[in-house]
GROMACS .gro file of C-alpha atoms in nm:
model
   79
    1MET     CA    1  -0.622  -2.952  -1.502
    2SER     CA    2  -0.957  -2.816  -1.533
    3ALA     CA    3  -1.266  -2.984  -1.386
    4LEU     CA    4  -1.408  -3.083  -1.714
    5THR     CA    5  -1.077  -3.235  -1.835
    6LYS     CA    6  -1.101  -3.449  -1.541
    7ALA     CA    7  -1.435  -3.536  -1.621
    8LYS     CA    8  -1.359  -3.620  -1.966
    9GLY     CA    9  -1.062  -3.889  -1.888
   10PHE     CA   10  -1.327  -4.054  -1.584
   11LYS     CA   11  -1.420  -4.266  -1.862
   12LYS     CA   12  -1.108  -4.406  -1.950
   13SER     CA   13  -0.981  -4.451  -1.624
   14ARG     CA   14  -1.033  -4.783  -1.402
   15SER     CA   15  -1.275  -4.618  -1.208
   16GLY     CA   16  -1.488  -4.533  -1.488
   17THR     CA   17  -1.439  -4.876  -1.643
   18TYR     CA   18  -1.566  -5.028  -1.357
   19LEU     CA   19  -1.845  -4.823  -1.291
   20SER     CA   20  -1.963  -4.878  -1.668
   21ILE     CA   21  -1.955  -5.223  -1.581
   22ALA     CA   22  -2.155  -5.173  -1.299
   23GLY     CA   23  -2.419  -4.991  -1.504
   24THR     CA   24  -2.421  -5.259  -1.760
   25ALA     CA   25  -2.475  -5.570  -1.521
   26PHE     CA   26  -2.750  -5.351  -1.322
   27GLY     CA   27  -2.941  -5.353  -1.715
   28ALA     CA   28  -2.920  -5.685  -1.715
   29ILE     CA   29  -3.162  -5.758  -1.419
   30GLY     CA   30  -3.407  -5.569  -1.652
   31VAL     CA   31  -3.351  -5.753  -1.912
   32ALA     CA   32  -3.377  -6.107  -1.714
   33LYS     CA   33  -3.692  -5.997  -1.586
   34ARG     CA   34  -3.837  -5.948  -1.944
   35LEU     CA   35  -3.706  -6.281  -2.057
   36LYS     CA   36  -3.893  -6.418  -1.745
   37LYS     CA   37  -4.202  -6.248  -1.815
   38ALA     CA   38  -4.216  -6.283  -2.219
   39ARG     CA   39  -4.145  -6.660  -2.121
   40ALA     CA   40  -4.463  -6.695  -1.858
   41ASP     CA   41  -4.669  -6.507  -2.165
   42LYS     CA   42  -4.547  -6.695  -2.427
   43ASP     CA   43  -4.475  -6.374  -2.611
   44THR     CA   44  -4.223  -6.468  -2.870
   45LEU     CA   45  -4.149  -6.101  -3.016
   46VAL     CA   46  -4.061  -5.994  -2.634
   47LEU     CA   47  -3.876  -6.287  -2.615
   48ILE     CA   48  -3.678  -6.231  -2.922
   49ASP     CA   49  -3.629  -5.829  -2.817
   50ALA     CA   50  -3.475  -5.968  -2.465
   51THR     CA   51  -3.250  -6.199  -2.571
   52VAL     CA   52  -3.118  -5.930  -2.841
   53SER     CA   53  -3.072  -5.708  -2.526
   54ALA     CA   54  -2.936  -5.967  -2.354
   55VAL     CA   55  -2.654  -6.023  -2.618
   56ALA     CA   56  -2.601  -5.651  -2.608
   57ILE     CA   57  -2.525  -5.653  -2.257
   58VAL     CA   58  -2.326  -5.973  -2.291
   59THR     CA   59  -2.113  -5.810  -2.601
   60GLY     CA   60  -2.092  -5.476  -2.378
   61LEU     CA   61  -1.935  -5.632  -2.083
   62ALA     CA   62  -1.686  -5.820  -2.280
   63ILE     CA   63  -1.589  -5.477  -2.415
   64LEU     CA   64  -1.542  -5.330  -2.110
   65TYR     CA   65  -1.373  -5.611  -1.968
   66ARG     CA   66  -1.106  -5.589  -2.266
   67GLU     CA   67  -1.084  -5.208  -2.191
   68LEU     CA   68  -0.967  -5.326  -1.828
   69LYS     CA   69  -0.716  -5.506  -1.909
   70ARG     CA   70  -0.547  -5.273  -2.113
   71LEU     CA   71  -0.581  -5.015  -1.861
   72GLY     CA   72  -0.325  -5.255  -1.679
   73ASP     CA   73  -0.528  -5.339  -1.436
   74ASP     CA   74  -0.313  -5.579  -1.195
   75ASP     CA   75  -0.563  -5.693  -0.983
   76VAL     CA   76  -0.509  -6.028  -0.896
   77LEU     CA   77  -0.844  -6.181  -1.008
   78LEU     CA   78  -0.809  -6.048  -1.345
   79GLY     CA   79  -0.488  -6.228  -1.406
   0.00000   0.00000   0.00000
Protein backbone atom coordinates (compact mmCIF):
# COMPACT_ATOMS: atom_id res chain seq x y z
CA MET A 1 0.00 0.00 0.00
CA SER A 2 1.46 3.34 -1.04
CA ALA A 3 1.85 6.29 1.31
CA LEU A 4 -0.70 8.27 -0.72
CA THR A 5 -3.31 5.54 -0.35
CA LYS A 6 -2.71 5.40 3.39
CA ALA A 7 -3.03 9.18 3.64
CA LYS A 8 -6.34 9.16 1.76
CA GLY A 9 -7.69 6.45 4.05
CA PHE A 10 -6.69 8.31 7.22
CA LYS A 11 -9.64 10.69 7.02
CA LYS A 12 -12.06 7.76 7.19
CA SER A 13 -10.24 6.06 10.05
CA ARG A 14 -11.03 6.38 13.74
CA SER A 15 -7.84 8.34 14.31
CA GLY A 16 -8.68 10.72 11.49
CA THR A 17 -12.20 11.21 12.82
CA TYR A 18 -10.90 11.93 16.32
CA LEU A 19 -8.48 14.45 14.83
CA SER A 20 -11.32 16.11 12.90
CA ILE A 21 -13.40 16.30 16.08
CA ALA A 22 -10.49 17.92 17.93
CA GLY A 23 -9.94 20.44 15.14
CA THR A 24 -13.61 21.33 15.01
CA ALA A 25 -13.78 21.69 18.78
CA PHE A 26 -10.69 23.91 18.69
CA GLY A 27 -12.50 26.15 16.21
CA ALA A 28 -15.28 26.54 18.75
CA ILE A 29 -12.90 28.47 21.00
CA GLY A 30 -12.56 31.23 18.41
CA VAL A 31 -16.30 31.36 17.87
CA ALA A 32 -16.90 31.60 21.63
CA LYS A 33 -14.51 34.57 21.80
CA ARG A 34 -16.30 36.26 18.90
CA LEU A 35 -19.67 35.71 20.60
CA LYS A 36 -18.41 37.20 23.85
CA LYS A 37 -16.89 40.23 22.10
CA ALA A 38 -20.01 40.78 19.98
CA ARG A 39 -22.20 40.73 23.08
CA ALA A 40 -19.91 43.18 24.87
CA ASP A 41 -19.85 45.53 21.84
CA LYS A 42 -23.60 45.04 21.21
CA ASP A 43 -22.75 44.29 17.57
CA THR A 44 -25.80 42.46 16.23
CA LEU A 45 -24.30 41.57 12.86
CA VAL A 46 -21.19 39.95 14.35
CA LEU A 47 -23.39 38.23 16.93
CA ILE A 48 -25.52 36.70 14.16
CA ASP A 49 -22.41 35.64 12.23
CA ALA A 50 -20.85 34.02 15.29
CA THR A 51 -24.14 32.28 16.15
CA VAL A 52 -24.37 30.80 12.65
CA SER A 53 -20.76 29.65 12.95
CA ALA A 54 -21.54 28.03 16.31
CA VAL A 55 -24.48 26.17 14.80
CA ALA A 56 -22.23 24.97 11.97
CA ILE A 57 -19.69 23.69 14.51
CA VAL A 58 -22.36 21.82 16.47
CA THR A 59 -23.67 20.27 13.25
CA GLY A 60 -20.15 19.30 12.17
CA LEU A 61 -19.46 17.65 15.52
CA ALA A 62 -22.74 15.72 15.28
CA ILE A 63 -21.82 14.47 11.80
CA LEU A 64 -18.34 13.44 12.96
CA TYR A 65 -19.81 11.65 15.99
CA ARG A 66 -22.21 9.77 13.71
CA GLU A 67 -19.30 8.80 11.46
CA LEU A 68 -17.39 7.57 14.49
CA LYS A 69 -20.34 5.38 15.47
CA ARG A 70 -20.53 4.00 11.92
CA LEU A 71 -16.88 2.99 12.06
CA GLY A 72 -17.84 0.48 14.71
CA ASP A 73 -15.89 2.06 17.53
CA ASP A 74 -16.27 -0.27 20.49
CA ASP A 75 -15.24 2.36 23.02
CA VAL A 76 -17.16 1.97 26.27
CA LEU A 77 -17.70 5.73 26.57
CA LEU A 78 -19.44 5.96 23.18
CA GLY A 79 -21.90 3.16 23.87
